[in-house]
PDB file of C-alpha atoms and ligand atoms in Angstrom:
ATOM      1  CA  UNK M   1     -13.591  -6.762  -5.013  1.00  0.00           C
ATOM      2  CA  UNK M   2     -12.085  -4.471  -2.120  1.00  0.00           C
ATOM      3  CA  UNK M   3      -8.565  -4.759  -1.966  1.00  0.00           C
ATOM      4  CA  UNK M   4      -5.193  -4.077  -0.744  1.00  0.00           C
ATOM      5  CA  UNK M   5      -1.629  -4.440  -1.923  1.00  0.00           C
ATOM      6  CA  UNK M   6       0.974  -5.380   0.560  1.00  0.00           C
ATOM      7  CA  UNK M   7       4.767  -5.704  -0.238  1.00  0.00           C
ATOM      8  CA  UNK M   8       7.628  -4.041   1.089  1.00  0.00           C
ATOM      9  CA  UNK M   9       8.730  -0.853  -0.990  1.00  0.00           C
ATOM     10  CA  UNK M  10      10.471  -1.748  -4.234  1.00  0.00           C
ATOM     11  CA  UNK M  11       7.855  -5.006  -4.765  1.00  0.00           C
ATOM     12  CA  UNK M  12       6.499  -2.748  -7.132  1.00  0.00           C
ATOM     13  CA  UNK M  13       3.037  -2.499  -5.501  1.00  0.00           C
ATOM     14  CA  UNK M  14       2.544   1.195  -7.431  1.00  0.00           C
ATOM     15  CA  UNK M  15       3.602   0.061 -10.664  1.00  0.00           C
ATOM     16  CA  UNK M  16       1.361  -3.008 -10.308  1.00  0.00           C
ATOM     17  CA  UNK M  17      -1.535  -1.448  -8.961  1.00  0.00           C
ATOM     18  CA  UNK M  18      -1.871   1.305 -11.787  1.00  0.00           C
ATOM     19  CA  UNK M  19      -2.455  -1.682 -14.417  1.00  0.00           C
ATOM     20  CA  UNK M  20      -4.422  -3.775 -12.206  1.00  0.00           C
ATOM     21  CA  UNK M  21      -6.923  -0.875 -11.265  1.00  0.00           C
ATOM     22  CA  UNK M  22      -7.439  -0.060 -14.765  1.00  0.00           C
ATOM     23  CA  UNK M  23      -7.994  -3.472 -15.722  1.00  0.00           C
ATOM     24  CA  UNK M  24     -10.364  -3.967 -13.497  1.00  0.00           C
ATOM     25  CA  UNK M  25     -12.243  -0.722 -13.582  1.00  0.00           C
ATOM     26  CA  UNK M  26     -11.212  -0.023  -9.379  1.00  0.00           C
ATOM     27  CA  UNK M  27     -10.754   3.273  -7.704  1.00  0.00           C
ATOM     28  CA  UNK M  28      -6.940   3.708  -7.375  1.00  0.00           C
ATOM     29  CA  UNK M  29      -5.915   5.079  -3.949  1.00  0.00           C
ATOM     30  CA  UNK M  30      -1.886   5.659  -3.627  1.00  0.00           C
ATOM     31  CA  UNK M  31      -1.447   6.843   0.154  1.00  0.00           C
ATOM     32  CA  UNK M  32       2.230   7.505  -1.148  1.00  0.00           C
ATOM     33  CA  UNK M  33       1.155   9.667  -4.007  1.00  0.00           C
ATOM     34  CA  UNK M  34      -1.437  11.472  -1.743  1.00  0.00           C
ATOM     35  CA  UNK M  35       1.182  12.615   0.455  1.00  0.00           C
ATOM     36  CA  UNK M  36       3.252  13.917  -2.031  1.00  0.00           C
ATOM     37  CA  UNK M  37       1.031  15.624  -3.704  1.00  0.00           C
ATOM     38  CA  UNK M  38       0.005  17.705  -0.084  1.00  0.00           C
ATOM     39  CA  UNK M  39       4.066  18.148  -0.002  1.00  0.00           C
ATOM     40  CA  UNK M  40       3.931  19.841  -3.615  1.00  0.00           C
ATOM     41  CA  UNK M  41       0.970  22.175  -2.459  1.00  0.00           C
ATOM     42  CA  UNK M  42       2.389  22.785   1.173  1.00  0.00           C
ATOM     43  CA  UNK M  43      -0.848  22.210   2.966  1.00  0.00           C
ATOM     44  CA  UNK M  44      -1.456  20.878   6.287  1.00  0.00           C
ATOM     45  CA  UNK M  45      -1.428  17.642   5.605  1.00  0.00           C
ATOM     46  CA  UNK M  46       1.993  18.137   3.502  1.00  0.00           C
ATOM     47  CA  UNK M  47       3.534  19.777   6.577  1.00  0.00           C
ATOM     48  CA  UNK M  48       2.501  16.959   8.714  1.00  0.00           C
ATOM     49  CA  UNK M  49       4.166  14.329   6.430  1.00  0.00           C
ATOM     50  CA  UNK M  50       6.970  15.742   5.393  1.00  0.00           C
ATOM     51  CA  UNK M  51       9.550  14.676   7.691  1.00  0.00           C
ATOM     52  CA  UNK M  52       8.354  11.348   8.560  1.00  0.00           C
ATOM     53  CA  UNK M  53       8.814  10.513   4.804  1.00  0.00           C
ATOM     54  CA  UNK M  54      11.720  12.140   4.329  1.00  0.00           C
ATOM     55  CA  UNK M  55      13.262   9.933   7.028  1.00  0.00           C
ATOM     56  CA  UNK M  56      12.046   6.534   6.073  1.00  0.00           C
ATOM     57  CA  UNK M  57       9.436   6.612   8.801  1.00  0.00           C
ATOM     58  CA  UNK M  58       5.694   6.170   8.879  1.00  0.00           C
ATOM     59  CA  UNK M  59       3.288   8.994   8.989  1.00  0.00           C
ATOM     60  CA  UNK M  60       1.471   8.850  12.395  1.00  0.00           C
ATOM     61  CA  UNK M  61      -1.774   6.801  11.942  1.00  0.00           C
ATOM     62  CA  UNK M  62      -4.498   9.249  13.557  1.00  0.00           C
ATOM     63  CA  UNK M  63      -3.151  11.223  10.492  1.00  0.00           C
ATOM     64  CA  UNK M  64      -3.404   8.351   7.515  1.00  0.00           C
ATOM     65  CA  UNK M  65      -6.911   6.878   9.090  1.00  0.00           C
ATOM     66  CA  UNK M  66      -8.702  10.549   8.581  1.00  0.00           C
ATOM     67  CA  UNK M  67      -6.937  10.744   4.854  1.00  0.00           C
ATOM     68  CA  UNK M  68      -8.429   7.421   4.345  1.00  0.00           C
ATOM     69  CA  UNK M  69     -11.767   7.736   5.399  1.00  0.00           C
ATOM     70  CA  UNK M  70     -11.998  11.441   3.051  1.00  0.00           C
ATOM     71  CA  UNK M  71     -10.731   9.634   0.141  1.00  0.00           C
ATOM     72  CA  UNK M  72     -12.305   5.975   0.346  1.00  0.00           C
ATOM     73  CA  UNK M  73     -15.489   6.027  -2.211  1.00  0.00           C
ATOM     74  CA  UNK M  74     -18.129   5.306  -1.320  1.00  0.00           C
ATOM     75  CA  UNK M  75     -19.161   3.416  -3.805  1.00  0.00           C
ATOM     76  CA  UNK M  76     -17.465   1.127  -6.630  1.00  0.00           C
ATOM     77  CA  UNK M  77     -14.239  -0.662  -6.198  1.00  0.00           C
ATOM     78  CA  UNK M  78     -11.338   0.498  -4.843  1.00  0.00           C
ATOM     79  CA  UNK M  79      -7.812  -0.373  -4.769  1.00  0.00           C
ATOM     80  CA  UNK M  80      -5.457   0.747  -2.034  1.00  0.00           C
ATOM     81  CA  UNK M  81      -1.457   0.964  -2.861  1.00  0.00           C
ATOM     82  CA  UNK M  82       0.306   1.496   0.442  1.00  0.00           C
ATOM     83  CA  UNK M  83      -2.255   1.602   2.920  1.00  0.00           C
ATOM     84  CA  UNK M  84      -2.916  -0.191   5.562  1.00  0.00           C
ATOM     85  CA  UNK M  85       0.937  -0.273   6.887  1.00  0.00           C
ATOM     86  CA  UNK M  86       0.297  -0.829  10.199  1.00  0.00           C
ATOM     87  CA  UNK M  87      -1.908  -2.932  12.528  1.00  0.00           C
ATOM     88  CA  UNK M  88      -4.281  -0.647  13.700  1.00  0.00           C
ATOM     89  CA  UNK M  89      -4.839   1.051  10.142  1.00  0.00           C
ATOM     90  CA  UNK M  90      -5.864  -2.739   9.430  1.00  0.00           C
ATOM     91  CA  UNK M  91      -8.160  -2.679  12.341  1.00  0.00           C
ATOM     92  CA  UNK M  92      -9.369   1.023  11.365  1.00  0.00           C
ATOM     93  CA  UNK M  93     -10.284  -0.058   7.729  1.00  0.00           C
ATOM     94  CA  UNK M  94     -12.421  -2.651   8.922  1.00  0.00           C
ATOM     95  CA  UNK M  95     -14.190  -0.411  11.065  1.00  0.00           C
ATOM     96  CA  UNK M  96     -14.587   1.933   8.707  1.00  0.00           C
ATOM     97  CA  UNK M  97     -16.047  -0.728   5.650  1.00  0.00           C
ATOM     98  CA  UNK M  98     -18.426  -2.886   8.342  1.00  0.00           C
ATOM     99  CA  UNK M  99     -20.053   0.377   9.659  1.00  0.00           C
ATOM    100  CA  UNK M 100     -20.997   1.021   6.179  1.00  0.00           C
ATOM    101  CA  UNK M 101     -21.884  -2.761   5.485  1.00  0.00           C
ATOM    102  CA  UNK M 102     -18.959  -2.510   3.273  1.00  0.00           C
ATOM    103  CA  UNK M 103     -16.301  -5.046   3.389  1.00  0.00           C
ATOM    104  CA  UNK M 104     -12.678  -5.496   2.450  1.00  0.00           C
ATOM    105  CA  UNK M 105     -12.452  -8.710   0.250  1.00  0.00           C
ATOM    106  CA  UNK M 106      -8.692  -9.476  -0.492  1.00  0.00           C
ATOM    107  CA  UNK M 107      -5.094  -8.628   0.359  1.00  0.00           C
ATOM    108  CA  UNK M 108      -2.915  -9.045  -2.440  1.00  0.00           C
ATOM    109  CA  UNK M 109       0.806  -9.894  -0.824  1.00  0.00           C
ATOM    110  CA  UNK M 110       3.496  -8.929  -3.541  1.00  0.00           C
ATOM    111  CA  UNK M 111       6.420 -10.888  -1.960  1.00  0.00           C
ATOM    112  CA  UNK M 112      10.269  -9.980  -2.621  1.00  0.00           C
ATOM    113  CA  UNK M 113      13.552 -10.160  -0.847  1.00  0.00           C
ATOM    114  CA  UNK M 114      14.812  -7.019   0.725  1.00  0.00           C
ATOM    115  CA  UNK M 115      17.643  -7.707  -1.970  1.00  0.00           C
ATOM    116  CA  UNK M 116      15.741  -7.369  -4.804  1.00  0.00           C
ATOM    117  CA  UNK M 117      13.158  -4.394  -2.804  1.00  0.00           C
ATOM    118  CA  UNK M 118      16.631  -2.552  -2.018  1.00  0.00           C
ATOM    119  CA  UNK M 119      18.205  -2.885  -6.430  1.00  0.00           C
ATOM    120  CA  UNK M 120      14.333  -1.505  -7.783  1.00  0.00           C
ATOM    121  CA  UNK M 121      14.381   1.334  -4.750  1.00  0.00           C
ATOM    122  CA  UNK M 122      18.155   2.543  -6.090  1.00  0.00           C
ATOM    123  CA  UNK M 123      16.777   2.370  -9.614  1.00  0.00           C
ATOM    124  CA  UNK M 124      14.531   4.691  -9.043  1.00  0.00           C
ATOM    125  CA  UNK M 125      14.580   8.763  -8.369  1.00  0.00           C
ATOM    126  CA  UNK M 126      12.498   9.487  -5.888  1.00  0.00           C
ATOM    127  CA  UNK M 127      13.304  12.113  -2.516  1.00  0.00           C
ATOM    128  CA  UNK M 128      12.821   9.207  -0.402  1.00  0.00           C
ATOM    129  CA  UNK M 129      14.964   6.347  -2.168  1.00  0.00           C
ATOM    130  CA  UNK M 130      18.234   7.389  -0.816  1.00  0.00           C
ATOM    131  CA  UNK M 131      20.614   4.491   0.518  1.00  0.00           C
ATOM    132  CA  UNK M 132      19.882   5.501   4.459  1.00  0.00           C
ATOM    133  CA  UNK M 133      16.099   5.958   3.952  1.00  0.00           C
ATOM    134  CA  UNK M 134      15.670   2.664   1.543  1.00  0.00           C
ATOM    135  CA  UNK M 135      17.067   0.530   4.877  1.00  0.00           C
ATOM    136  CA  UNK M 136      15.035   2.573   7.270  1.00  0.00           C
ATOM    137  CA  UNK M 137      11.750   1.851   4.899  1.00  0.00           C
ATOM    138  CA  UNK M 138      12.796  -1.679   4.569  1.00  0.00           C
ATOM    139  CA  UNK M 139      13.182  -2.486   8.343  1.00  0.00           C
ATOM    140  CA  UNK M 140      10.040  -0.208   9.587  1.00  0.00           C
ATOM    141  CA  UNK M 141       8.161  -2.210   6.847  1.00  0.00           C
ATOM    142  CA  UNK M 142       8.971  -5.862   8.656  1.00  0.00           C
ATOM    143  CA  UNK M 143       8.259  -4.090  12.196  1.00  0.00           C
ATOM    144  CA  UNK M 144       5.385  -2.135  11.268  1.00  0.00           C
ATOM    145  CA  UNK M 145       3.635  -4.085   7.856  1.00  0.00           C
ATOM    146  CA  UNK M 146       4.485  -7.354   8.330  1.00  0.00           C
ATOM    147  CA  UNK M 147       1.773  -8.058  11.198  1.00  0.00           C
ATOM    148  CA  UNK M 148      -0.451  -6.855   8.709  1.00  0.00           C
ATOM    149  CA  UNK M 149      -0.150  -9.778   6.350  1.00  0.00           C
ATOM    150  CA  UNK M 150      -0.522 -12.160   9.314  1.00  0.00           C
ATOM    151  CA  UNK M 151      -3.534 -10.107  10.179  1.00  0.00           C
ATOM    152  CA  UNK M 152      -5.173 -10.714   6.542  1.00  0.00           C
ATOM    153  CA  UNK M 153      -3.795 -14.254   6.551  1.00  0.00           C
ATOM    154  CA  UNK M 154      -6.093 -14.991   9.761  1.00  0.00           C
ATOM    155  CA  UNK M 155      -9.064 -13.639   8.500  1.00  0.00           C
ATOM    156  CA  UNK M 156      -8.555 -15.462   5.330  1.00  0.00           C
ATOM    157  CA  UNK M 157      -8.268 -12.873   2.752  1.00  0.00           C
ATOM    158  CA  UNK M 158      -4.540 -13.053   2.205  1.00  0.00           C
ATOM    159  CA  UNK M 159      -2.969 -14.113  -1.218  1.00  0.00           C
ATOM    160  CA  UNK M 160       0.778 -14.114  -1.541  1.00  0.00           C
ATOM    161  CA  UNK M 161       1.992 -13.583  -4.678  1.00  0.00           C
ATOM    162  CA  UNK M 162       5.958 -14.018  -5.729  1.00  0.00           C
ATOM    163  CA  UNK M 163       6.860 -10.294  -7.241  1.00  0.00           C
ATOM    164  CA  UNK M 164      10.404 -11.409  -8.315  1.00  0.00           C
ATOM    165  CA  UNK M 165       9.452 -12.172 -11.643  1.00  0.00           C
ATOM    166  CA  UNK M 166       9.466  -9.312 -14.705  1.00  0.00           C
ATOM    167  CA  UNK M 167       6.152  -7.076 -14.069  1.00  0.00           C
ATOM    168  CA  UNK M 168       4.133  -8.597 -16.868  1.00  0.00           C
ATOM    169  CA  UNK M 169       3.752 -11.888 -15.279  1.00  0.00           C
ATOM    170  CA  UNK M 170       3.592 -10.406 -11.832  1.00  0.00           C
ATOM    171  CA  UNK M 171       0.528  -8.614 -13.312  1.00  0.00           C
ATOM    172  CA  UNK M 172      -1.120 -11.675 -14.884  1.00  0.00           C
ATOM    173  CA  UNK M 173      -0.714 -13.378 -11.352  1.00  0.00           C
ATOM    174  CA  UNK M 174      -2.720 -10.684  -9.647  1.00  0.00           C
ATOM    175  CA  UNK M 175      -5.326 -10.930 -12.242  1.00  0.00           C
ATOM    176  CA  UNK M 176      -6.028 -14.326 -12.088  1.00  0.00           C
ATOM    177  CA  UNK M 177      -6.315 -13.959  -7.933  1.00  0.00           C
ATOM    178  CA  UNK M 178      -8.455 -10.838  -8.667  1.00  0.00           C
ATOM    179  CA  UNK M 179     -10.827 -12.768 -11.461  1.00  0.00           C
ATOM    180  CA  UNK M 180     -10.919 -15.826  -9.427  1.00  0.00           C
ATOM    181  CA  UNK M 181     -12.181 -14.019  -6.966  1.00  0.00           C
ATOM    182  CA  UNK M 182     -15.219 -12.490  -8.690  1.00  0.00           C
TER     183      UNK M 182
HETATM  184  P1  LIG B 201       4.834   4.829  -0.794  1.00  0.00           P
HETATM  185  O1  LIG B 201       4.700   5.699  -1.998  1.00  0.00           O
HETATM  186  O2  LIG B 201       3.631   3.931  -0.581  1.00  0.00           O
HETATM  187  O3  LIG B 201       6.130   4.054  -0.760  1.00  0.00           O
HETATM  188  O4  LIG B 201       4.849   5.802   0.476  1.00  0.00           O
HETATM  189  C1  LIG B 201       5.885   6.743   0.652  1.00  0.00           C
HETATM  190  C2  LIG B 201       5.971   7.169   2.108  1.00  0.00           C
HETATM  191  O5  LIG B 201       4.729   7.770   2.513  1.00  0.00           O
HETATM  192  C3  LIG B 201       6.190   6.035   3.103  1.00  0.00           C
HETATM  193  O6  LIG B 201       7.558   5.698   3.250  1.00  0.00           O
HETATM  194  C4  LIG B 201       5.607   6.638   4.381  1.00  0.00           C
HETATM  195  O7  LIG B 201       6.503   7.561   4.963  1.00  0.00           O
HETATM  196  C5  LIG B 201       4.418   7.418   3.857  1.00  0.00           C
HETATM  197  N1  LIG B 201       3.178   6.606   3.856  1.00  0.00           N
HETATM  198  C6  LIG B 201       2.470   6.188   2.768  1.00  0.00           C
HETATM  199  N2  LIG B 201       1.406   5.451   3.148  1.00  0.00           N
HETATM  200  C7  LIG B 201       1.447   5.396   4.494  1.00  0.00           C
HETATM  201  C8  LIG B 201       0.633   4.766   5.483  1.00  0.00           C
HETATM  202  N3  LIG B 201      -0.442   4.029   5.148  1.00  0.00           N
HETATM  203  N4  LIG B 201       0.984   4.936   6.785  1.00  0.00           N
HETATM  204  C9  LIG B 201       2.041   5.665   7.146  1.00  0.00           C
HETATM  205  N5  LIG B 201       2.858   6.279   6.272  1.00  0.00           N
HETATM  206  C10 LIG B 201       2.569   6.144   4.954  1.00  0.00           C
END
């Protein structure tokens, strides 16, 4: 199964998608991560990204479509954490999968309040989870993202999934969407 986790930041859709992808034998693909590893080593693509992140904002998408379509395998099961994010990155993976006969099969939908997104986000240490940048990320994410569930939700491959609860049970959720599904 081809899938994608949606949430706004702080639903935990990293966290989450580690287990899940090792569970379930997938190809892990953090677009976050990604990114901040080309930061680390300065390249092009770190230079490029750098201060959209630091801002809150989204990297442009002509930028995250080619990282995609290097990193997707082309084979086996894959798992993306934090991409698609907008619209046409949606419309791009699509593209991408039916030109290869490939298809994306499910959109997991880790739902939160901002409330609860905003308390995990300050309990963490990362550049980008500073008070200013956590509201930026939260409001670009119901701008930006949140066509992109109605977009899955449409095509019928949309399963919302309450992320309040403690992680273990938020991970048994997404495994019985993710076996049901086999
Ligand atoms: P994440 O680790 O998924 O929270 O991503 C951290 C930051 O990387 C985001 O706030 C964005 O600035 C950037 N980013 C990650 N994935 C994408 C994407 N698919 N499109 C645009 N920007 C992204």
């Amino acid at each position: 199964m081809n899938t994608v986790f949606l949430g706004p930041p702080g639903a935990g859709k990293g966290t989450q998608a580690l287990l899940i992808s090792k569970r379930f034998r997938m190809r892990h693909i953090s677009t976050g991560e990604l990114l901040r590893e080309a930061i680390e080593k300065g390249n092009e693509l770190g230079q490029k990204a750098r201060n959209h992140i630091d801002g809150g904002h989204l990297v442009p998408d002509d930028t995250m479509i080619d990282l995609i379509r290097k990193v997707l395998p082309s084979t086996g099961d894959f798992l993306l954490d934090g991409f698609p994010r907008t619209l046409n990155q949606a419309e791009a993976l699509d593209e991408m999968l039916s030109t290869e006969r490939r298809k994306l099969d499910l959109a997991i939908y880790l739902d939160v309040s901002d409330e609860i997104a905003g308390q995990r986000l300050m309990g963490r240490h990362r550049a980008d989870d500073r008070p200013e940048t956590i509201r930026e990320r939260l409001v670009v994410y119901h701008r930006e993202t949140e066509p992109v569930v109605d977009y899955y939700g449409k095509t019928g491959r949309l399963r919302k999934i309450d992320a309040s609860p403690p992680r273990e049970r938020v991970t048994e959720t997404i495994s019985q969407e993710l076996g049901a599904g086999k």
